Structure formats: C-alpha cells, structure tokens
Short mmCIF file of C-alpha atoms in Angstrom, two decimals:
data_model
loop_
_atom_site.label_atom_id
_atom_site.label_comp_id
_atom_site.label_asym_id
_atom_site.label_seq_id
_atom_site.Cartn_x
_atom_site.Cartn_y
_atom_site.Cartn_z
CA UNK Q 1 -72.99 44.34 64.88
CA UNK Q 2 -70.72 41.72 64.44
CA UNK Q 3 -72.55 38.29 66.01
CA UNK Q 4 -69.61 37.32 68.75
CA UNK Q 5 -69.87 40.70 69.97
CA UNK Q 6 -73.62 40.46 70.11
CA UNK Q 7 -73.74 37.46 71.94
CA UNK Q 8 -70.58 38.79 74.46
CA UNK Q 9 -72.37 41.84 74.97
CA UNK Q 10 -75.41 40.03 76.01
CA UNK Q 11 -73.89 37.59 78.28
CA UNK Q 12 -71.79 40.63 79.96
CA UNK Q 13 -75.11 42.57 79.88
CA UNK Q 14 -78.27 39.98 81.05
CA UNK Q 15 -79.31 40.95 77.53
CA UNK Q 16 -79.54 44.30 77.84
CA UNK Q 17 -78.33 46.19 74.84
CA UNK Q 18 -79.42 49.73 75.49
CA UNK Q 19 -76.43 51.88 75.02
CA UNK Q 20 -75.47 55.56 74.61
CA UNK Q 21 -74.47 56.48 71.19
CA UNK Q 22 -71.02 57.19 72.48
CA UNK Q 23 -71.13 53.38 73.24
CA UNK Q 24 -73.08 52.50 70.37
CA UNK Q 25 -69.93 54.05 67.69
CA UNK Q 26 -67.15 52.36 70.14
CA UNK Q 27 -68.74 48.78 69.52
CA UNK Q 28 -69.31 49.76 66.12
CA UNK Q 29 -65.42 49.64 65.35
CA UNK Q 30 -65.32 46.89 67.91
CA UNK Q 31 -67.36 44.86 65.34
CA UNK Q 32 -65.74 46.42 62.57
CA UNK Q 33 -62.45 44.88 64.06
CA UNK Q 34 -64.01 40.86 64.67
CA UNK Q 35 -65.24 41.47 61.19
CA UNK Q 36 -61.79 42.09 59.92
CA UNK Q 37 -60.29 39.47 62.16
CA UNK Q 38 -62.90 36.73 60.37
CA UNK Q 39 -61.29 37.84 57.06
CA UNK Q 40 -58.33 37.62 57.97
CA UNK Q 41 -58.64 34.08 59.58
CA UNK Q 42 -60.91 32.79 56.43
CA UNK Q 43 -58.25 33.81 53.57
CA UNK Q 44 -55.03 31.82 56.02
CA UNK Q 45 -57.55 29.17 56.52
CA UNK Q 46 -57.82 29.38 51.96
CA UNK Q 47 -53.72 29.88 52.01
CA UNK Q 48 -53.22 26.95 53.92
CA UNK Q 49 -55.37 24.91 52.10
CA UNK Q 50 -54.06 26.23 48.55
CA UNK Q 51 -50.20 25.64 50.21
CA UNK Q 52 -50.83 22.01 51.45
CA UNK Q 53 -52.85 21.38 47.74
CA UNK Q 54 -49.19 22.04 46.62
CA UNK Q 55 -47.36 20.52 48.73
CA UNK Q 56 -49.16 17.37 47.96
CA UNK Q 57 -48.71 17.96 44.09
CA UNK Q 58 -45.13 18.46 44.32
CA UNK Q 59 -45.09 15.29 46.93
CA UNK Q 60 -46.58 13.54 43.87
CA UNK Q 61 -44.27 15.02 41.74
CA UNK Q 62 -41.27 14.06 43.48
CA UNK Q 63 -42.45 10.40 44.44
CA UNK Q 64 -43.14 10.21 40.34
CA UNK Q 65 -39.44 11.62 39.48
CA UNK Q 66 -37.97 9.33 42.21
CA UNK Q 67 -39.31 6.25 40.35
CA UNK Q 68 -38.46 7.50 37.23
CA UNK Q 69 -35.02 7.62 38.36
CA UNK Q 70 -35.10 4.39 40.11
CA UNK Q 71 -36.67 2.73 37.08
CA UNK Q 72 -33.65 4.65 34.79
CA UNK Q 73 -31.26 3.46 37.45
CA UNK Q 74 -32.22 -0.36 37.07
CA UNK Q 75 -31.87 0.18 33.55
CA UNK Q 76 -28.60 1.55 33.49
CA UNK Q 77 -27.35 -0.88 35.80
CA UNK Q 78 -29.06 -3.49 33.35
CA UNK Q 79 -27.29 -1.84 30.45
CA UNK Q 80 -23.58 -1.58 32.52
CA UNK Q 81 -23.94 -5.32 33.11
CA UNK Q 82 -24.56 -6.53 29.58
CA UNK Q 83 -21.61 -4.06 28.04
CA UNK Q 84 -19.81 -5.43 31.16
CA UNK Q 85 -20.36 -9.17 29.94
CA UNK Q 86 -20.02 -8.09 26.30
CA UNK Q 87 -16.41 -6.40 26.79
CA UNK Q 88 -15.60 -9.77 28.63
CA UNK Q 89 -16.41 -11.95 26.18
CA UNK Q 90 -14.66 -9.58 23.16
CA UNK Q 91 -11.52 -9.70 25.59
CA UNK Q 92 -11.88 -13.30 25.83
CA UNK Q 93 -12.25 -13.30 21.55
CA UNK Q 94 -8.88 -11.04 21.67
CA UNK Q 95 -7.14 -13.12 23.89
CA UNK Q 96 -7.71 -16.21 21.91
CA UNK Q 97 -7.16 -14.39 18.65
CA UNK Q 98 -3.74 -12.93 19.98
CA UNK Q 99 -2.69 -16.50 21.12
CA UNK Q 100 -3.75 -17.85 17.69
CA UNK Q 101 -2.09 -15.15 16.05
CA UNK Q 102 0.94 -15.86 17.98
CA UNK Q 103 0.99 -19.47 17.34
CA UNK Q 104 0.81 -18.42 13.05
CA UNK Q 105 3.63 -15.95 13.54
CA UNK Q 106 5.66 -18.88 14.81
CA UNK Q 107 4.76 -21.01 12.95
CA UNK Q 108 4.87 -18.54 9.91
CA UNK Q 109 8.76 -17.42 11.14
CA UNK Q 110 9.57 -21.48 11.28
CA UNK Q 111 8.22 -21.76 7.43
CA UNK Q 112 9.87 -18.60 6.21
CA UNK Q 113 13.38 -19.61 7.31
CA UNK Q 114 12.99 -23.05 5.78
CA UNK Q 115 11.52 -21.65 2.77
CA UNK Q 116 14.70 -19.02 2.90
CA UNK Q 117 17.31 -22.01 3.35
CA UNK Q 118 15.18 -23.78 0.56
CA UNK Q 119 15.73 -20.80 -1.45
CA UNK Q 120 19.53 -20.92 -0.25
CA UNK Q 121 20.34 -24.40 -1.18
CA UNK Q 122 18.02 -24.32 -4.62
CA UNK Q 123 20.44 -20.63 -5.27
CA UNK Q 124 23.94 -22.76 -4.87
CA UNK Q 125 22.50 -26.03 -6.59
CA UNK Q 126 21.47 -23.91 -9.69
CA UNK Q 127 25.27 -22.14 -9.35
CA UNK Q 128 27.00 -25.32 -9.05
CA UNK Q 129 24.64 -26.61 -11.58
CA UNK Q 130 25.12 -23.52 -14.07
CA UNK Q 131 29.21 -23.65 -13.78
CA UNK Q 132 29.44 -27.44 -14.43
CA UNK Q 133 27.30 -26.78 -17.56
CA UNK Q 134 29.00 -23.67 -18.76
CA UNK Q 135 32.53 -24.52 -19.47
CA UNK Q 136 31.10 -27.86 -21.36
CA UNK Q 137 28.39 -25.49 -23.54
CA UNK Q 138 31.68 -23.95 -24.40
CA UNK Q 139 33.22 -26.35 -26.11
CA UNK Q 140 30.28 -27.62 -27.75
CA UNK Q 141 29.79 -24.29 -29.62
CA UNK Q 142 33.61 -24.12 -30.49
CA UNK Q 143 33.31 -27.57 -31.90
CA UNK Q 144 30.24 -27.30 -33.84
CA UNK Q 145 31.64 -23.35 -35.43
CA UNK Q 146 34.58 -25.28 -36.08
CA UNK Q 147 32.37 -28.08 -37.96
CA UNK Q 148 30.33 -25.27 -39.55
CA UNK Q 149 33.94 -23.10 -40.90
CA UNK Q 150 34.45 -26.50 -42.28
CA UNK Q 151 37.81 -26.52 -40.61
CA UNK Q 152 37.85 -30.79 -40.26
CA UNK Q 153 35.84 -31.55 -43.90
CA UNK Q 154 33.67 -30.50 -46.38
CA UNK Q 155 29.39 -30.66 -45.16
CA UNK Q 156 26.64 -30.70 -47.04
CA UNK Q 157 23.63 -27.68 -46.97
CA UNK Q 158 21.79 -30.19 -44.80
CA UNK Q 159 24.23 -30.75 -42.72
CA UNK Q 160 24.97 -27.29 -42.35
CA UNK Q 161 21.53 -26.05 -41.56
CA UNK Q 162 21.20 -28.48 -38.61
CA UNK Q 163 24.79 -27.81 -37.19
CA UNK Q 164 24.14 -24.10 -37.79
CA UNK Q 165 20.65 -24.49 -35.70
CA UNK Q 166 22.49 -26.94 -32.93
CA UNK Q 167 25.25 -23.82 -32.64
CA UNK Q 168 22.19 -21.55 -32.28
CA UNK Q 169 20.77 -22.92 -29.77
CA UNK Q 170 23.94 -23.77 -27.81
CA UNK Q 171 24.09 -19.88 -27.73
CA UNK Q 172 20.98 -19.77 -26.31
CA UNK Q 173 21.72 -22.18 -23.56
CA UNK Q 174 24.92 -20.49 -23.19
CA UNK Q 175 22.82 -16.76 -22.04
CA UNK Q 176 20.28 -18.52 -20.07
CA UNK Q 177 23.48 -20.15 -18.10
CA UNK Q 178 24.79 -16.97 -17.42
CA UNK Q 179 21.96 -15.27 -16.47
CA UNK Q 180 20.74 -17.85 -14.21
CA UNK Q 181 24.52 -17.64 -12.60
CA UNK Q 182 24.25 -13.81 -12.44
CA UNK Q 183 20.67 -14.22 -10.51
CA UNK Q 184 22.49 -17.02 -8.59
CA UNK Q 185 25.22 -14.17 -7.75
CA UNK Q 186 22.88 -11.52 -7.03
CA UNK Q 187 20.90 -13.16 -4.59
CA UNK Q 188 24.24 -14.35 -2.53
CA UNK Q 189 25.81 -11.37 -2.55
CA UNK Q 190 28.61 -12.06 -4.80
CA UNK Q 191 27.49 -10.05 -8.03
CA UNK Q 192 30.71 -7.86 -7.20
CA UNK Q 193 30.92 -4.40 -9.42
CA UNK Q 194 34.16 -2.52 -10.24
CA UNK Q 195 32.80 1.19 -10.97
CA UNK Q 196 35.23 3.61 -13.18
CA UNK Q 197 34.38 6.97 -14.77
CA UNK Q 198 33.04 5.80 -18.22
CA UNK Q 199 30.97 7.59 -21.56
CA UNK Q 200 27.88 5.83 -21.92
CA UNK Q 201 27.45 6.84 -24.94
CA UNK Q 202 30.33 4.46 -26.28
CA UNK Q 203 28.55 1.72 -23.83
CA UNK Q 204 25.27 1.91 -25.66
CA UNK Q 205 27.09 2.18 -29.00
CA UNK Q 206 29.47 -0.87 -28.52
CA UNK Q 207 25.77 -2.88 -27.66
CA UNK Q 208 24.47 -1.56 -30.69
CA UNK Q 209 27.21 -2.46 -33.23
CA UNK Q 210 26.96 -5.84 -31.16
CA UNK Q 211 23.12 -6.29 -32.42
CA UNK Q 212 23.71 -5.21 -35.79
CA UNK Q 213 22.93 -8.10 -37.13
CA UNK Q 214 19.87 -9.01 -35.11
CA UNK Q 215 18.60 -5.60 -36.09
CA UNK Q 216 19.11 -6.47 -40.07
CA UNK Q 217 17.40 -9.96 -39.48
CA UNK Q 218 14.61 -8.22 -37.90
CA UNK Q 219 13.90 -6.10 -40.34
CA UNK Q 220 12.79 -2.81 -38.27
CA UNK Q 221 13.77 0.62 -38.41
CA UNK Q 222 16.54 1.38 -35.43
CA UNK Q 223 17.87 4.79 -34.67
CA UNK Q 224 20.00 5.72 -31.87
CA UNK Q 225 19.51 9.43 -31.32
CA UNK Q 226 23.08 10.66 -29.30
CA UNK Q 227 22.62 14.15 -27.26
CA UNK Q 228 24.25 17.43 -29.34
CA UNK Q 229 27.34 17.55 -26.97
CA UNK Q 230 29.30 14.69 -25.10
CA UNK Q 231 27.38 13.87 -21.85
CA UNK Q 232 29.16 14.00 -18.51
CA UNK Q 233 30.76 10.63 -17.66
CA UNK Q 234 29.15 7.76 -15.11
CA UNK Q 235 30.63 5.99 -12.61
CA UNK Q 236 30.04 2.60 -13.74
CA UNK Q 237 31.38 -1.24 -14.38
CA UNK Q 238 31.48 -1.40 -17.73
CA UNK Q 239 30.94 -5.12 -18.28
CA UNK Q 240 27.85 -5.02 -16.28
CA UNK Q 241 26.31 -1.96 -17.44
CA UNK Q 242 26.97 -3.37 -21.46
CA UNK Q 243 24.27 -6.58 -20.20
CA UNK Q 244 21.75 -4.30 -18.52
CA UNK Q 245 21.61 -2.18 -21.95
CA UNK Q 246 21.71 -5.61 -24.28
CA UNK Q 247 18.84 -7.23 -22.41
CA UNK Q 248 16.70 -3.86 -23.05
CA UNK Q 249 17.60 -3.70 -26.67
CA UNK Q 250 17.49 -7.21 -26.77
CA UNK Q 251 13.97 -7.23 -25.60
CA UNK Q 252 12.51 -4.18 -27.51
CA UNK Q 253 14.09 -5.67 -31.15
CA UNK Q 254 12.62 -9.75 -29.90
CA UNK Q 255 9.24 -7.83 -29.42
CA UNK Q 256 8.51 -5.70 -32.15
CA UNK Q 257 7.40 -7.46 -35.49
CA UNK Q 258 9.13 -6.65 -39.11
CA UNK Q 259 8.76 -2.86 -40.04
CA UNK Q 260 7.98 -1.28 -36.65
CA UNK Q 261 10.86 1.06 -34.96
CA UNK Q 262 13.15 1.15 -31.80
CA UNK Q 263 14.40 4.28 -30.69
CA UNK Q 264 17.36 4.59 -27.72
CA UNK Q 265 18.45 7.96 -27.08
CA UNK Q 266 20.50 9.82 -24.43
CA UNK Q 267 20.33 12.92 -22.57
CA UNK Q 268 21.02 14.39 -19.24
CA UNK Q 269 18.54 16.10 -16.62
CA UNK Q 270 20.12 17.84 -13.85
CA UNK Q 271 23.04 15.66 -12.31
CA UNK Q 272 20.94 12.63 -14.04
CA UNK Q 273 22.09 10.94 -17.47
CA UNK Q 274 18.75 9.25 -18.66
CA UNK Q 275 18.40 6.13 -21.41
CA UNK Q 276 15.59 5.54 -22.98
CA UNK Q 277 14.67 2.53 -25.29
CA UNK Q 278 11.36 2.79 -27.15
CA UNK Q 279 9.36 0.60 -29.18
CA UNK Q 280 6.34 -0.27 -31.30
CA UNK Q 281 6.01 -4.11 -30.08
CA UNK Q 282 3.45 -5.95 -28.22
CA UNK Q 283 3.51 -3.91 -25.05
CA UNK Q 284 2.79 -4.94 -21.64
CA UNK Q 285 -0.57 -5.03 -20.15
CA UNK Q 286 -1.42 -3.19 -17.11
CA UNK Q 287 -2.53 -6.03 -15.40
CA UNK Q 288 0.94 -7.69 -15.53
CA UNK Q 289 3.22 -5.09 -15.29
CA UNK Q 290 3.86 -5.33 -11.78
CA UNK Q 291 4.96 -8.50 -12.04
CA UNK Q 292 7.65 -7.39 -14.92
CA UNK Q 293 10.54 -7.17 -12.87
CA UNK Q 294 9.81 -10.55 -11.11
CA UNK Q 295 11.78 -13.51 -11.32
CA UNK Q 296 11.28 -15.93 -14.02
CA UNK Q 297 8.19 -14.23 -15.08
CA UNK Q 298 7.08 -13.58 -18.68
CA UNK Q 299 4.12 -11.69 -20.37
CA UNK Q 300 1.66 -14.18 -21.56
CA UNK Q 301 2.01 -12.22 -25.58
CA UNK Q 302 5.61 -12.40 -24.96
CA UNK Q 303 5.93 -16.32 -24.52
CA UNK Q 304 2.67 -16.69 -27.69
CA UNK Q 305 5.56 -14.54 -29.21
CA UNK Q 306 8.55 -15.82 -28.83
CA UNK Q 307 8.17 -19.25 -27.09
CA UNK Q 308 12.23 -19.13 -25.55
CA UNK Q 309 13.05 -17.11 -22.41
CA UNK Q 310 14.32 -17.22 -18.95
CA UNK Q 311 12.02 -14.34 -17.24
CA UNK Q 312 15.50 -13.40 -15.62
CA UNK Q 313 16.83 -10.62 -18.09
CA UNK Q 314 14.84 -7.57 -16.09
CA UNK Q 315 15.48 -8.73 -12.56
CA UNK Q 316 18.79 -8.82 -13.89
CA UNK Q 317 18.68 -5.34 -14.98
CA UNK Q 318 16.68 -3.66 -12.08
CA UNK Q 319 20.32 -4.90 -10.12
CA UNK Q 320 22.72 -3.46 -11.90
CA UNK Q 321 21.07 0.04 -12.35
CA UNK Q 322 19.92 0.08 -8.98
CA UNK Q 323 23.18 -0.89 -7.62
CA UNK Q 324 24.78 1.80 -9.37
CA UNK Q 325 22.61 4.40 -7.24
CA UNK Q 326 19.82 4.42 -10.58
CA UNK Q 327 16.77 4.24 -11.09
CA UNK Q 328 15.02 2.12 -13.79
CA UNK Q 329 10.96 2.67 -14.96
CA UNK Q 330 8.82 1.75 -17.65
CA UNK Q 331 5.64 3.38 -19.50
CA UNK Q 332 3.63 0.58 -21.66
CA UNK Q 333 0.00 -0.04 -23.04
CA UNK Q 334 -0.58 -3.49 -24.09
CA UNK Q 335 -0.75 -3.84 -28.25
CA UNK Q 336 1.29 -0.18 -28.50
CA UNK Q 337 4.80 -0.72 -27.75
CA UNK Q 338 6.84 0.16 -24.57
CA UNK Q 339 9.89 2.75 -23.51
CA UNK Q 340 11.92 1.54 -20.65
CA UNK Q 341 14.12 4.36 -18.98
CA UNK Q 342 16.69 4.15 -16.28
CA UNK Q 343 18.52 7.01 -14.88
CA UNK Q 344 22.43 7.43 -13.23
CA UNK Q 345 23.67 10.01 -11.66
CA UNK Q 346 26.08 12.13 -13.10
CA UNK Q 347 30.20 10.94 -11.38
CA UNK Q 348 31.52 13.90 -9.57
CA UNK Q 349 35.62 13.40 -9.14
CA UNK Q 350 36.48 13.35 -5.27
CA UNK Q 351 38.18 16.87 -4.11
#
C-alpha cells in the first residue's frame, strides 16, 4: 500500500486497518493511483529541471552572442571612423591636387600661347629673313656662272675650282632658303596649291631627267620601273608635287654609297596610285624613326654622312602629299637601306 494512503487510512481509522477483501482490492488501485501520481509528479519535477538547465544555457548563449555583437559593433564603428577620416583626408589630397592642377593648366595655357606667338614671330622673321636673302643668292649664282662661262675674261683652273665650289654652295643656300620659306608657308597657312588632272608618271620622269647628273656622279645603279599601261591621272599641283618627289630621290641617291641601287616604281591599287622609292643606303634606325618627319631633325648616320642639311625636306613632303588627300609611309632597318611610299587617290572628273 502506497504510504500516504497508509497513514490517511490510519488517521480516518484510529489505526485500524482490518478490512474486507472487497475493501482491501478498492485501496489496492487507490494506491496503485498515488503511486502513479508520484511518477508522474517526479518526471515534471526532472522536466522542469532539464527545461530551466536550458534555459540557462541558451541565457548564456545569448548574453555570449550579445557581446560578441557588441564587441563586433565597436569594431565596426572603429573601422567606419578611420575609413571616415581616411576618405577625408584623400578628399582633402584631391582637393589640393585639383587646385594645383588647375593652377599648372593655367599656367601651362599662359606658356603655350607665348610659346605659340614665339613660334609666330620666329615663322615671319625666318620668312622675312628667307625673302631678303633669296633674291640676293640669286644674283650671286648668276654672277659667279657668268664668271665660271668665262663670259667677262679668261680664269685660271684655280680660279675655276673655287668659283665652281662658291656657285655650289650658293645652290645649296639657295634650297635651304626655299625650303625654310616653304616650312615658313606651311605653318601660316599660305602654302596655297593649284590641283589639275596630271600623269605622274611624266612628274616622276621630269625629276629624274632633272637628277641625271647627280645619279652619274654617284655612281649607283638607278632604275625607274613604269607600270605596263598608263596609270589613271591625279589631281595634283604640279610644281609642288615635282619637290615632294625630288626631296625623296634626292635623299635615297645622298644616302646610298657608290655601287648600291635606287629603285622608284609606279603602280595603282584600287582607286590608289602608289610611289615607291627604294634604296640600299644607311637606313634609319628604329629608335629614330619617329622623329623622321620632325622639323629640322636629322639621323645621327645621316649628318656622319653627309655633314649639310636642313632636317626640313620630309616635313616638307608629309604636306604636300597629305594635303593632296595622300598618304606617305616608310619601311627601314638601320645599315639596310629604306623604301618610302606615299599614296594618291585616283581624280574622278565631276558629273
């Protein structure tokens, strides 16, 4: 019997416990019951204990994750505050950067358009400078062939010789004149072309016969190799197109020793008539042949070469093809000659 219902029986009862079996099998499930009711009570009493155990642990848990997050928190803040300053200072650099950068551009702007009305005034000095020199140059060469025909006396071989190398170099002073009052031209504006429908073939051959005697004194093998039927005719000013093609020739027979060959030839490609020159001279080095078509320059074996030149003859050049609607290239390895091309486009009649 279960002990509460022991003890409840024997307060009810004065002790006295003698039952009937009827009795005896009712208290029997009675018991049975308060001994079910005990288990009952003992495993909540083990839930609640196993349920509070985890509440605590999550508690824990949670008060753990919370400072975690707190600690993260103060870090992050930490971190936004030192980008924060960081970005301000970098602003700061930019700011002061983009007012110095500022400042240069003005001041830059202020030098440029000095150096361009430098460049303006040293342009009409050296055209004002190149006209009063030409006509004189003139008539010093006239005088001295003159002298040299022997038109005002007998001379002697000496005599000769000298006058002979004075009339030389009077011709020599004569081209760099006019190509420093072509550059002169160029860069004001006033290099004027009057285009027609011409053959180039007769333009390169008229150059040619012109060098003929250059090409004998020079002693190297020159072909000119024409295309197999007449070429279609380019719109062109003569007179300016004849000194583009002398300075090239000019150039590739100055700069290829005794014995080695230049080449020109002719041909068309599509609604393109191409010249190419090609020699077996000194060539140009790569690292110099950007600068080729700059002004005044000159390729150092060039000048060890031949010590007189202007560096203007290409610049010269690049104009007039370019201002023709052409195109002008060059392919060169130092020591193994160079082929210069340039390219016009075919003249189509107006309908």
């Amino acid at each position: 019997m279960h002990p509460l219902l022991e003890r409840q029986l024997k307060k009810i009862f004065n002790n006295k416990l003698q039952f009937s079996p009827e009795w005896q099998d009712f208290f029997k499930i009675v018991s049975y019951t308060y001994g079910n009711y005990d288990e009952d009570r003992k495993f909540l009493e083990r839930s609640f204990d196993i349920s509070s155990k985890e509440f605590l642990e999550l508690h824990d848990k949670v008060l753990k994750l919370l400072e975690e997050l707190k600690t993260e928190k103060e870090g992050v803040e930490q971190k936004v505050i030192e980008r924060t300053q960081e970005l301000e200072r970098i602003a700061k650099e930019l700011n002061q950067s983009n007012r110095l950068l500022t400042k240069r551009e003005k001041e830059l702007t202020i030098a440029n358009e000095h150096l361009l009305e430098l460049d303006k005034v040293k342009t009409e000095f050296i055209s004002v400078a190149a006209h009063q020199i030409r006509t004189p140059l003139t008539g010093i060469r006239w005088a001295l062939k003159e002298i040299i025909d022997e038109k005002y006396g007998k001379i002697t071989e000496e005599q000769a010789y000298l006058l002979k190398q004075a009339h030389q170099n009077s011709a020599r002073l004569v081209k760099l004149v006019g190509s420093l009052l072509n550059v002169a031209e160029i860069e004001e504006g006033k290099y004027l072309y009057r285009p027609a429908p011409v053959q180039i073939e007769s333009v390169v051959q008229s150059v040619i016969d012109s060098l003929q005697e250059k090409i004998k004194i020079s002693k190297i093998e020159f072909k000119f190799i024409k295309p197999e039927k007449d070429l279609p005719k380019v719109a062109m000013d003569m007179e300016k197109m004849q000194i583009a093609i002398q300075n090239l020739l000019d150039n590739s027979i100055k700069y290829t020793l005794p014995h080695g060959k230049v080449i020109v030839s002719l041909k068309q490609e599509n609604e393109k008539v191409v010249f190419s020159i090609q020699d077996t001279g000194i060539g140009i080095p790569k690292d110099q042949q950007e600068k080729i078509f700059t002004k005044f320059f000159r390729e150092a074996g060039a000048i060890k070469m031949e010590t007189e030149g202007s560096g203007l003859g290409l610049v010269i050049v690049k104009n007039i093809i370019e201002a023709h609607g052409g195109k002008i290239w060059f392919e060169s390895e130092g020591g193994s000659g160079t082929t210069f091309y340039f390219q016009l486009p075919v003249f189509v009649a107006s309908p």
